[in-house]
CSV table of C-alpha atoms in Angstrom, one decimal:
chain,number,residue,atom,x,y,z
A,29,UNK,CA,31.6,-66.2,79.4
A,30,UNK,CA,28.8,-65.2,81.9
A,31,UNK,CA,25.6,-64.0,80.5
A,32,UNK,CA,25.0,-60.3,80.6
A,33,UNK,CA,22.0,-59.0,82.6
A,34,UNK,CA,19.0,-58.2,80.4
A,35,UNK,CA,16.9,-55.0,80.5
A,36,UNK,CA,13.6,-54.8,78.6
A,37,UNK,CA,13.1,-51.5,77.0
A,38,UNK,CA,9.4,-51.0,76.4
A,39,UNK,CA,8.5,-48.1,74.1
A,40,UNK,CA,5.8,-46.6,71.9
A,41,UNK,CA,7.0,-45.0,68.6
A,42,UNK,CA,4.6,-42.0,69.3
A,43,UNK,CA,6.2,-41.2,72.7
A,44,UNK,CA,8.6,-38.3,72.8
A,45,UNK,CA,10.4,-39.5,76.0
A,46,UNK,CA,10.9,-42.9,74.3
A,47,UNK,CA,12.7,-41.0,71.5
A,48,UNK,CA,15.2,-39.5,74.1
A,49,UNK,CA,15.7,-42.9,75.7
A,50,UNK,CA,16.1,-44.8,72.4
A,51,UNK,CA,18.8,-42.4,71.1
A,52,UNK,CA,21.0,-42.9,74.2
A,53,UNK,CA,20.3,-46.3,75.6
A,54,UNK,CA,22.9,-48.4,73.6
A,55,UNK,CA,26.1,-46.7,74.7
A,56,UNK,CA,24.9,-46.6,78.3
A,57,UNK,CA,23.9,-50.2,78.2
A,58,UNK,CA,27.2,-51.2,76.6
A,59,UNK,CA,29.1,-49.3,79.4
A,60,UNK,CA,27.0,-51.0,82.0
A,61,UNK,CA,27.4,-54.5,80.5
A,62,UNK,CA,23.7,-54.8,80.0
A,63,UNK,CA,21.8,-56.4,77.1
A,64,UNK,CA,18.8,-54.4,75.9
A,65,UNK,CA,15.7,-56.2,74.6
A,66,UNK,CA,13.7,-53.8,72.3
A,67,UNK,CA,10.1,-54.2,73.2
A,68,UNK,CA,7.9,-51.9,71.0
A,69,UNK,CA,4.2,-51.9,72.0
A,70,UNK,CA,1.1,-49.7,71.7
A,71,UNK,CA,0.2,-47.3,74.5
A,72,UNK,CA,-3.2,-46.6,72.8
A,73,UNK,CA,-5.0,-49.7,74.1
A,74,UNK,CA,-3.6,-49.1,77.6
A,75,UNK,CA,-4.7,-45.5,77.6
A,76,UNK,CA,-8.1,-46.5,76.3
A,77,UNK,CA,-8.4,-48.9,79.3
A,78,UNK,CA,-7.9,-45.8,81.5
A,79,UNK,CA,-10.7,-44.1,79.7
A,80,UNK,CA,-8.4,-41.9,77.5
A,81,UNK,CA,-9.2,-41.6,73.8
A,82,UNK,CA,-5.9,-39.8,73.1
A,83,UNK,CA,-2.5,-39.0,74.6
A,84,UNK,CA,-2.7,-37.5,78.1
A,85,UNK,CA,-0.5,-34.7,76.6
A,86,UNK,CA,-3.5,-33.8,74.4
A,87,UNK,CA,-6.2,-34.5,76.9
A,88,UNK,CA,-4.6,-32.3,79.6
A,89,UNK,CA,-3.3,-29.2,77.8
A,90,UNK,CA,-1.2,-27.8,80.7
A,91,UNK,CA,0.6,-31.1,80.9
A,92,UNK,CA,1.1,-31.2,77.2
A,93,UNK,CA,2.5,-27.7,77.0
A,94,UNK,CA,4.9,-28.5,79.8
A,95,UNK,CA,5.9,-31.8,78.2
A,96,UNK,CA,7.0,-30.1,74.9
A,97,UNK,CA,9.0,-27.5,76.8
A,98,UNK,CA,10.6,-30.2,79.0
A,99,UNK,CA,11.4,-32.4,76.0
A,100,UNK,CA,12.9,-29.3,74.2
A,101,UNK,CA,15.2,-28.7,77.2
A,102,UNK,CA,16.1,-32.4,77.5
A,103,UNK,CA,16.8,-32.8,73.8
A,104,UNK,CA,19.1,-29.7,74.0
A,105,UNK,CA,20.9,-31.1,77.1
A,106,UNK,CA,21.4,-34.4,75.2
A,107,UNK,CA,22.4,-32.7,72.0
A,108,UNK,CA,19.5,-34.3,70.1
A,109,UNK,CA,17.6,-32.5,67.4
A,110,UNK,CA,13.9,-31.9,68.0
A,111,UNK,CA,11.1,-31.1,65.6
A,112,UNK,CA,7.6,-31.6,66.7
A,113,UNK,CA,5.6,-34.0,64.4
A,114,UNK,CA,2.2,-33.0,63.3
A,115,UNK,CA,-0.2,-34.5,64.1
A,116,UNK,CA,0.8,-35.6,67.6
A,117,UNK,CA,0.7,-38.4,68.5
A,118,UNK,CA,1.7,-40.1,65.4
A,119,UNK,CA,0.1,-43.4,64.5
A,120,UNK,CA,2.7,-45.9,65.6
A,121,UNK,CA,1.1,-49.1,64.5
A,122,UNK,CA,3.1,-49.7,61.2
A,123,UNK,CA,6.4,-48.8,62.9
A,124,UNK,CA,5.7,-51.1,65.8
A,125,UNK,CA,4.9,-54.0,63.6
A,126,UNK,CA,8.0,-53.4,61.5
A,127,UNK,CA,10.2,-53.2,64.6
A,128,UNK,CA,8.9,-56.6,65.7
A,129,UNK,CA,9.4,-58.1,62.2
A,130,UNK,CA,12.9,-56.7,62.1
A,131,UNK,CA,13.8,-57.8,65.6
A,132,UNK,CA,14.4,-61.4,64.4
A,133,UNK,CA,17.1,-60.0,62.1
A,134,UNK,CA,18.7,-58.1,64.9
A,135,UNK,CA,17.6,-54.8,63.3
A,136,UNK,CA,15.1,-53.6,65.9
A,137,UNK,CA,17.6,-51.2,67.5
A,138,UNK,CA,18.8,-49.6,64.3
A,139,UNK,CA,15.3,-49.4,62.9
A,140,UNK,CA,13.9,-47.9,66.1
A,141,UNK,CA,16.5,-45.2,66.2
A,142,UNK,CA,16.0,-44.3,62.6
A,143,UNK,CA,12.2,-44.0,63.0
A,144,UNK,CA,12.5,-41.9,66.1
A,145,UNK,CA,15.1,-39.7,64.4
A,146,UNK,CA,12.8,-39.1,61.5
A,147,UNK,CA,9.8,-38.5,63.7
A,148,UNK,CA,11.1,-36.3,66.5
A,149,UNK,CA,14.4,-35.2,65.0
A,150,UNK,CA,13.0,-34.1,61.6
A,151,UNK,CA,9.2,-34.0,62.3
A,152,UNK,CA,8.4,-36.5,59.6
A,153,UNK,CA,5.3,-38.7,59.6
A,154,UNK,CA,6.0,-42.3,60.6
A,155,UNK,CA,2.8,-43.6,59.1
A,156,UNK,CA,3.9,-42.2,55.7
A,157,UNK,CA,5.1,-45.2,53.7
A,158,UNK,CA,7.7,-43.1,51.8
A,159,UNK,CA,9.3,-42.2,55.2
A,160,UNK,CA,9.3,-45.8,56.2
A,161,UNK,CA,10.7,-46.9,52.9
A,162,UNK,CA,13.6,-44.5,53.1
A,163,UNK,CA,14.4,-45.9,56.6
A,164,UNK,CA,14.3,-49.5,55.4
A,165,UNK,CA,16.4,-48.8,52.3
A,166,UNK,CA,19.0,-47.1,54.6
A,167,UNK,CA,19.0,-50.2,56.7
A,168,UNK,CA,19.8,-52.3,53.7
A,169,UNK,CA,16.7,-54.5,53.8
A,170,UNK,CA,14.3,-55.2,51.0
A,171,UNK,CA,11.5,-52.7,51.3
A,172,UNK,CA,8.6,-54.6,49.7
A,173,UNK,CA,9.2,-57.9,51.4
A,174,UNK,CA,9.8,-56.3,54.8
A,175,UNK,CA,6.7,-54.2,54.6
A,176,UNK,CA,4.8,-57.3,53.5
A,177,UNK,CA,6.2,-59.4,56.3
A,178,UNK,CA,5.2,-56.8,58.9
A,179,UNK,CA,1.6,-57.2,57.8
A,180,UNK,CA,1.6,-61.0,58.4
A,181,UNK,CA,-0.9,-62.3,60.9
A,182,UNK,CA,1.8,-63.6,63.1
A,183,UNK,CA,3.3,-60.1,63.5
A,184,UNK,CA,0.0,-58.5,64.1
A,185,UNK,CA,-0.9,-61.0,66.8
A,186,UNK,CA,2.6,-60.7,68.3
A,187,UNK,CA,2.1,-56.9,68.7
A,188,UNK,CA,-1.2,-57.5,70.4
A,189,UNK,CA,0.4,-60.0,72.7
A,190,UNK,CA,3.2,-57.7,73.5
A,191,UNK,CA,0.8,-54.8,74.3
A,192,UNK,CA,-1.2,-57.2,76.5
A,193,UNK,CA,2.0,-58.3,78.3
A,194,UNK,CA,2.8,-54.6,78.9
A,195,UNK,CA,-0.6,-54.0,80.4
A,196,UNK,CA,-0.5,-57.1,82.6
A,197,UNK,CA,2.9,-56.2,83.9
A,198,UNK,CA,1.6,-52.8,85.0
A,199,UNK,CA,3.1,-50.7,82.3
A,200,UNK,CA,1.1,-47.4,82.1
A,201,UNK,CA,3.5,-45.2,80.0
A,202,UNK,CA,6.6,-45.1,77.9
A,203,UNK,CA,9.5,-45.6,78.0
A,204,UNK,CA,9.4,-48.2,80.7
A,205,UNK,CA,12.4,-50.3,81.7
A,206,UNK,CA,11.8,-53.7,83.2
A,207,UNK,CA,14.5,-55.7,84.9
A,208,UNK,CA,14.5,-59.5,84.9
A,209,UNK,CA,13.4,-59.5,88.6
A,210,UNK,CA,10.3,-57.4,87.7
A,211,UNK,CA,11.7,-54.1,89.0
A,212,UNK,CA,10.2,-51.3,86.9
A,213,UNK,CA,11.5,-47.9,86.0
A,214,UNK,CA,9.4,-45.4,84.1
A,215,UNK,CA,10.6,-42.5,82.0
A,216,UNK,CA,13.8,-41.5,80.3
A,217,UNK,CA,14.9,-39.9,83.6
A,218,UNK,CA,15.2,-43.4,85.1
A,219,UNK,CA,17.3,-45.1,82.4
A,220,UNK,CA,20.5,-44.8,84.4
A,221,UNK,CA,18.9,-46.2,87.5
A,222,UNK,CA,17.3,-49.1,85.5
A,223,UNK,CA,20.7,-50.1,84.1
A,224,UNK,CA,22.3,-49.9,87.5
A,225,UNK,CA,19.5,-52.1,89.0
A,226,UNK,CA,19.9,-54.6,86.2
A,227,UNK,CA,23.6,-55.0,87.1
A,228,UNK,CA,22.7,-55.6,90.8
A,229,UNK,CA,23.2,-52.2,92.3
A,230,UNK,CA,20.7,-51.1,94.9
A,231,UNK,CA,20.1,-47.7,96.6
A,232,UNK,CA,21.8,-47.8,100.0
A,233,UNK,CA,19.2,-48.4,102.7
A,234,UNK,CA,16.5,-49.8,100.4
A,235,UNK,CA,14.4,-52.4,102.2
B,1,UNK,CA,24.5,-6.6,97.8
B,2,UNK,CA,22.9,-7.9,94.6
B,3,UNK,CA,19.5,-9.6,95.0
B,4,UNK,CA,19.5,-13.4,94.8
B,5,UNK,CA,17.5,-15.0,92.1
B,6,UNK,CA,14.1,-16.4,93.3
B,7,UNK,CA,12.6,-19.8,92.7
B,8,UNK,CA,8.9,-20.4,93.5
B,9,UNK,CA,8.4,-23.9,95.0
B,10,UNK,CA,4.8,-24.9,94.5
B,11,UNK,CA,3.8,-27.9,96.6
B,12,UNK,CA,0.8,-29.8,98.0
B,13,UNK,CA,1.1,-31.3,101.4
B,14,UNK,CA,-0.5,-34.6,100.1
B,15,UNK,CA,2.1,-35.0,97.4
B,16,UNK,CA,4.9,-37.7,98.0
B,17,UNK,CA,7.3,-36.2,95.5
B,18,UNK,CA,6.8,-32.8,97.2
B,19,UNK,CA,8.0,-34.4,100.4
B,20,UNK,CA,11.2,-35.5,98.7
B,21,UNK,CA,11.7,-32.0,97.2
B,22,UNK,CA,10.9,-30.1,100.5
B,23,UNK,CA,13.4,-32.1,102.5
B,24,UNK,CA,16.3,-31.3,100.2
B,25,UNK,CA,15.6,-28.0,98.6
B,26,UNK,CA,17.2,-25.6,101.2
B,27,UNK,CA,20.8,-26.8,101.1
B,28,UNK,CA,20.7,-27.1,97.3
B,29,UNK,CA,19.2,-23.6,97.0
B,30,UNK,CA,21.8,-22.2,99.5
B,31,UNK,CA,24.6,-23.7,97.5
B,32,UNK,CA,23.2,-22.3,94.2
B,33,UNK,CA,22.6,-18.8,95.8
B,34,UNK,CA,18.9,-19.0,95.1
B,35,UNK,CA,16.1,-17.8,97.3
B,36,UNK,CA,13.1,-20.2,97.7
B,37,UNK,CA,9.6,-18.9,98.0
B,38,UNK,CA,7.4,-21.5,99.6
B,39,UNK,CA,4.1,-21.7,97.7
B,40,UNK,CA,1.7,-24.3,99.3
B,41,UNK,CA,-1.5,-24.8,97.2
B,42,UNK,CA,-4.2,-27.4,96.7
B,43,UNK,CA,-4.0,-29.9,93.8
B,44,UNK,CA,-7.5,-31.1,94.5
B,45,UNK,CA,-9.3,-28.3,92.6
B,46,UNK,CA,-6.8,-28.5,89.7
B,47,UNK,CA,-7.4,-32.3,89.5
B,48,UNK,CA,-11.1,-31.7,89.7
B,49,UNK,CA,-10.9,-29.4,86.7
B,50,UNK,CA,-9.4,-32.3,84.8
B,51,UNK,CA,-12.3,-34.5,85.8
B,52,UNK,CA,-10.4,-36.3,88.5
B,53,UNK,CA,-12.2,-36.8,91.8
B,54,UNK,CA,-9.0,-38.2,93.6
B,55,UNK,CA,-5.3,-38.4,93.1
B,56,UNK,CA,-4.2,-39.9,89.8
B,57,UNK,CA,-2.2,-42.4,91.8
B,58,UNK,CA,-5.5,-43.8,93.1
B,59,UNK,CA,-7.5,-43.4,89.9
B,60,UNK,CA,-4.9,-45.2,87.9
B,61,UNK,CA,-3.8,-48.2,90.0
B,62,UNK,CA,-0.8,-49.2,87.9
B,63,UNK,CA,0.6,-45.7,88.1
B,64,UNK,CA,-0.1,-45.6,91.9
B,65,UNK,CA,1.7,-48.9,92.5
B,66,UNK,CA,4.7,-47.7,90.5
B,67,UNK,CA,4.7,-44.3,92.2
B,68,UNK,CA,5.0,-45.9,95.7
B,69,UNK,CA,7.9,-48.1,94.5
B,70,UNK,CA,9.6,-45.2,92.9
B,71,UNK,CA,9.2,-43.0,95.9
B,72,UNK,CA,10.6,-45.9,98.1
B,73,UNK,CA,13.7,-46.1,95.9
B,74,UNK,CA,14.1,-42.3,95.8
B,75,UNK,CA,13.7,-41.9,99.5
B,76,UNK,CA,16.3,-44.6,100.1
B,77,UNK,CA,18.6,-42.9,97.6
B,78,UNK,CA,18.2,-39.6,99.5
B,79,UNK,CA,18.4,-41.3,102.9
B,80,UNK,CA,15.0,-40.1,103.9
B,81,UNK,CA,12.6,-42.2,105.9
B,82,UNK,CA,9.4,-43.3,104.3
B,83,UNK,CA,6.1,-44.6,105.8
B,84,UNK,CA,3.0,-44.5,103.7
B,85,UNK,CA,0.2,-42.5,105.3
B,86,UNK,CA,-3.3,-44.0,105.4
B,87,UNK,CA,-5.5,-42.8,103.9
B,88,UNK,CA,-3.7,-41.5,100.8
B,89,UNK,CA,-3.9,-38.8,99.8
B,90,UNK,CA,-4.1,-37.0,103.1
B,91,UNK,CA,-6.4,-34.0,103.5
B,92,UNK,CA,-3.9,-31.1,103.0
B,93,UNK,CA,-6.2,-28.2,103.6
B,94,UNK,CA,-5.3,-27.4,107.3
B,95,UNK,CA,-1.6,-27.8,106.7
B,96,UNK,CA,-1.7,-25.5,103.6
B,97,UNK,CA,-3.6,-22.8,105.5
B,98,UNK,CA,-1.2,-23.0,108.4
B,99,UNK,CA,1.8,-22.8,106.1
B,100,UNK,CA,0.4,-19.6,104.6
B,101,UNK,CA,-0.3,-18.1,108.0
B,102,UNK,CA,3.2,-19.0,109.2
B,103,UNK,CA,4.9,-17.7,106.0
B,104,UNK,CA,4.6,-14.2,107.3
B,105,UNK,CA,6.7,-15.2,110.3
B,106,UNK,CA,9.4,-16.8,108.1
B,107,UNK,CA,8.3,-20.2,109.4
B,108,UNK,CA,6.9,-21.7,106.2
B,109,UNK,CA,10.0,-23.7,105.5
B,110,UNK,CA,10.4,-25.2,108.9
B,111,UNK,CA,6.7,-25.9,109.2
B,112,UNK,CA,6.5,-27.5,105.8
B,113,UNK,CA,9.4,-29.9,106.5
B,114,UNK,CA,8.0,-30.9,109.8
B,115,UNK,CA,4.6,-31.7,108.3
B,116,UNK,CA,6.1,-33.7,105.5
B,117,UNK,CA,8.4,-35.5,107.9
B,118,UNK,CA,5.4,-36.5,110.1
B,119,UNK,CA,3.3,-37.5,107.1
B,120,UNK,CA,5.7,-39.4,104.9
B,121,UNK,CA,8.5,-40.1,107.3
B,122,UNK,CA,6.3,-41.4,110.1
B,123,UNK,CA,3.0,-42.1,108.4
B,124,UNK,CA,1.1,-39.7,110.7
B,125,UNK,CA,-2.2,-38.0,109.7
B,126,UNK,CA,-1.7,-34.3,108.9
B,127,UNK,CA,-5.4,-33.5,109.4
B,128,UNK,CA,-5.1,-34.7,113.0
B,129,UNK,CA,-4.9,-31.7,115.2
B,130,UNK,CA,-2.7,-33.4,117.8
B,131,UNK,CA,-0.1,-34.0,115.0
B,132,UNK,CA,-0.3,-30.4,113.9
B,133,UNK,CA,-0.2,-29.2,117.6
B,134,UNK,CA,3.0,-31.2,118.2
B,135,UNK,CA,4.6,-29.6,115.1
B,136,UNK,CA,3.6,-26.1,116.1
B,137,UNK,CA,4.9,-26.5,119.6
B,138,UNK,CA,8.1,-27.9,118.3
B,139,UNK,CA,8.4,-24.7,116.2
B,140,UNK,CA,8.0,-22.6,119.3
B,141,UNK,CA,4.8,-20.9,118.2
B,142,UNK,CA,1.6,-20.6,120.2
B,143,UNK,CA,-0.7,-23.5,119.1
B,144,UNK,CA,-4.1,-22.0,119.9
B,145,UNK,CA,-3.5,-18.6,118.3
B,146,UNK,CA,-1.7,-20.0,115.3
B,147,UNK,CA,-4.5,-22.6,114.5
B,148,UNK,CA,-7.0,-19.8,115.0
B,149,UNK,CA,-5.1,-17.4,112.7
B,150,UNK,CA,-5.0,-20.1,110.0
B,151,UNK,CA,-8.8,-20.2,110.0
B,152,UNK,CA,-9.1,-16.4,109.3
B,153,UNK,CA,-11.1,-15.5,106.2
B,154,UNK,CA,-7.9,-13.7,104.8
B,155,UNK,CA,-5.9,-17.0,105.0
B,156,UNK,CA,-8.7,-19.0,103.5
B,157,UNK,CA,-9.1,-16.6,100.6
B,158,UNK,CA,-5.3,-16.4,100.2
B,159,UNK,CA,-5.1,-20.2,99.7
B,160,UNK,CA,-7.9,-20.1,97.1
B,161,UNK,CA,-6.0,-17.3,95.3
B,162,UNK,CA,-2.8,-19.2,95.4
B,163,UNK,CA,-4.4,-22.3,94.0
B,164,UNK,CA,-6.1,-20.2,91.3
B,165,UNK,CA,-2.7,-18.7,90.5
B,166,UNK,CA,-1.2,-22.2,90.2
B,167,UNK,CA,-3.9,-23.2,87.8
B,168,UNK,CA,-3.6,-20.1,85.6
B,169,UNK,CA,0.1,-20.5,85.4
B,170,UNK,CA,-0.4,-24.0,84.0
B,171,UNK,CA,0.6,-26.0,87.1
B,172,UNK,CA,-0.9,-29.5,86.8
B,173,UNK,CA,1.1,-31.4,89.5
B,174,UNK,CA,3.4,-31.0,92.4
B,175,UNK,CA,6.1,-30.2,93.1
B,176,UNK,CA,6.4,-27.5,90.5
B,177,UNK,CA,9.3,-25.0,90.4
B,178,UNK,CA,8.7,-21.7,88.7
B,179,UNK,CA,11.5,-19.3,87.8
B,180,UNK,CA,11.0,-15.6,87.7
B,181,UNK,CA,10.9,-15.6,83.8
B,182,UNK,CA,8.1,-18.2,83.9
B,183,UNK,CA,10.2,-21.3,83.1
B,184,UNK,CA,8.5,-24.3,84.7
B,185,UNK,CA,10.0,-27.5,86.0
B,186,UNK,CA,7.8,-30.3,87.3
B,187,UNK,CA,8.8,-33.0,89.7
B,188,UNK,CA,11.4,-33.6,92.3
B,189,UNK,CA,13.7,-34.9,89.5
B,190,UNK,CA,13.9,-31.4,88.1
B,191,UNK,CA,14.9,-29.5,91.2
B,192,UNK,CA,18.6,-29.2,90.2
B,193,UNK,CA,17.7,-28.0,86.7
B,194,UNK,CA,15.2,-25.5,88.1
B,195,UNK,CA,17.9,-24.0,90.5
B,196,UNK,CA,20.4,-23.9,87.6
B,197,UNK,CA,17.9,-22.1,85.4
B,198,UNK,CA,17.1,-19.6,88.1
B,199,UNK,CA,20.8,-18.7,88.3
B,200,UNK,CA,20.9,-18.1,84.5
B,201,UNK,CA,22.3,-21.5,83.3
B,202,UNK,CA,20.9,-22.8,80.1
B,203,UNK,CA,21.3,-26.2,78.4
B,204,UNK,CA,23.8,-25.9,75.6
B,205,UNK,CA,22.0,-25.6,72.3
B,206,UNK,CA,18.6,-24.6,73.7
B,207,UNK,CA,16.8,-22.3,71.3
């Protein structure tokens, strides 16, 4: 059986547009015959490298107001619930480490969707250990050992390495979709194009 | 005959995504039964208000590299020519004043498309008076009197007022589409949604 093409899905748990992408990527990837690699990372260090101490949606209020309205419209269009978490952005460190720890068990996808659904669908705090515990129990994994494994030095350094890889690959926002040939697509709006590119489709006339 | 709904199309002549929108807005608006108001303005003062001395595509190199690749793909998809102007961004002041001066004659649309086609389709300099003169001649207007009229104090202050209106309405980038009820859509990707909103369509489930 030929190997399916792979698409790397880079996301930050604090990113609203990553929520939209995470909730819809699997059926679209399945239909396209593409394998998704879940790549949680932290935008914070990348933003800090650009001189930003917070989300651009907070630093630039007009852009932030617009973003929430646009996400509201997009969530409605995709029939996804939306409740704005407070504070925004949420601290995504614990969730990102857990996603990496759970990836080895094939649970990154289910865990990621559950975290995003709690955060942006219900407005819950993803740095709250009771929220995280509920999600882990729901996934059927042992809460204490999973939380503990996500605090291991190997997972911490893995997340730093992933974030550094994102930066060196030129990732500046989330979600970002990276094809095996390096072609980059930024934003939930580009998910369909990224999947098509991964399968070898090209826009007519592209040099 | 009932009045057609109106959509304000705010654009900066230096903006690559405004090029894509300008080249395709008229047939889409016609099909939707929407009247387009051409609203040239200057992003420079708005960016300056955010502490940016240049285009974010220059200030944030990763974002800039991505933007040019994305615009290349989008132009191919839309069958539009693309040649990157040098320098980028171009100085859009003269073109914006001319567009305002020509708007009274119903020529803003044709002039705007011609400027964008020269700038991003052929890579020509839009602050070069020979480029502008070619465009004006092609439009069938008198070059000398049109260039002169665009330098009138009334046009200069009109452009400042338009840019200030953009800022107070919360516009932070271009293109931006504003419906009569204040609903805002940012980016060439949202043109279809903006037109649909202008005609009264709403995403199912939108609160």
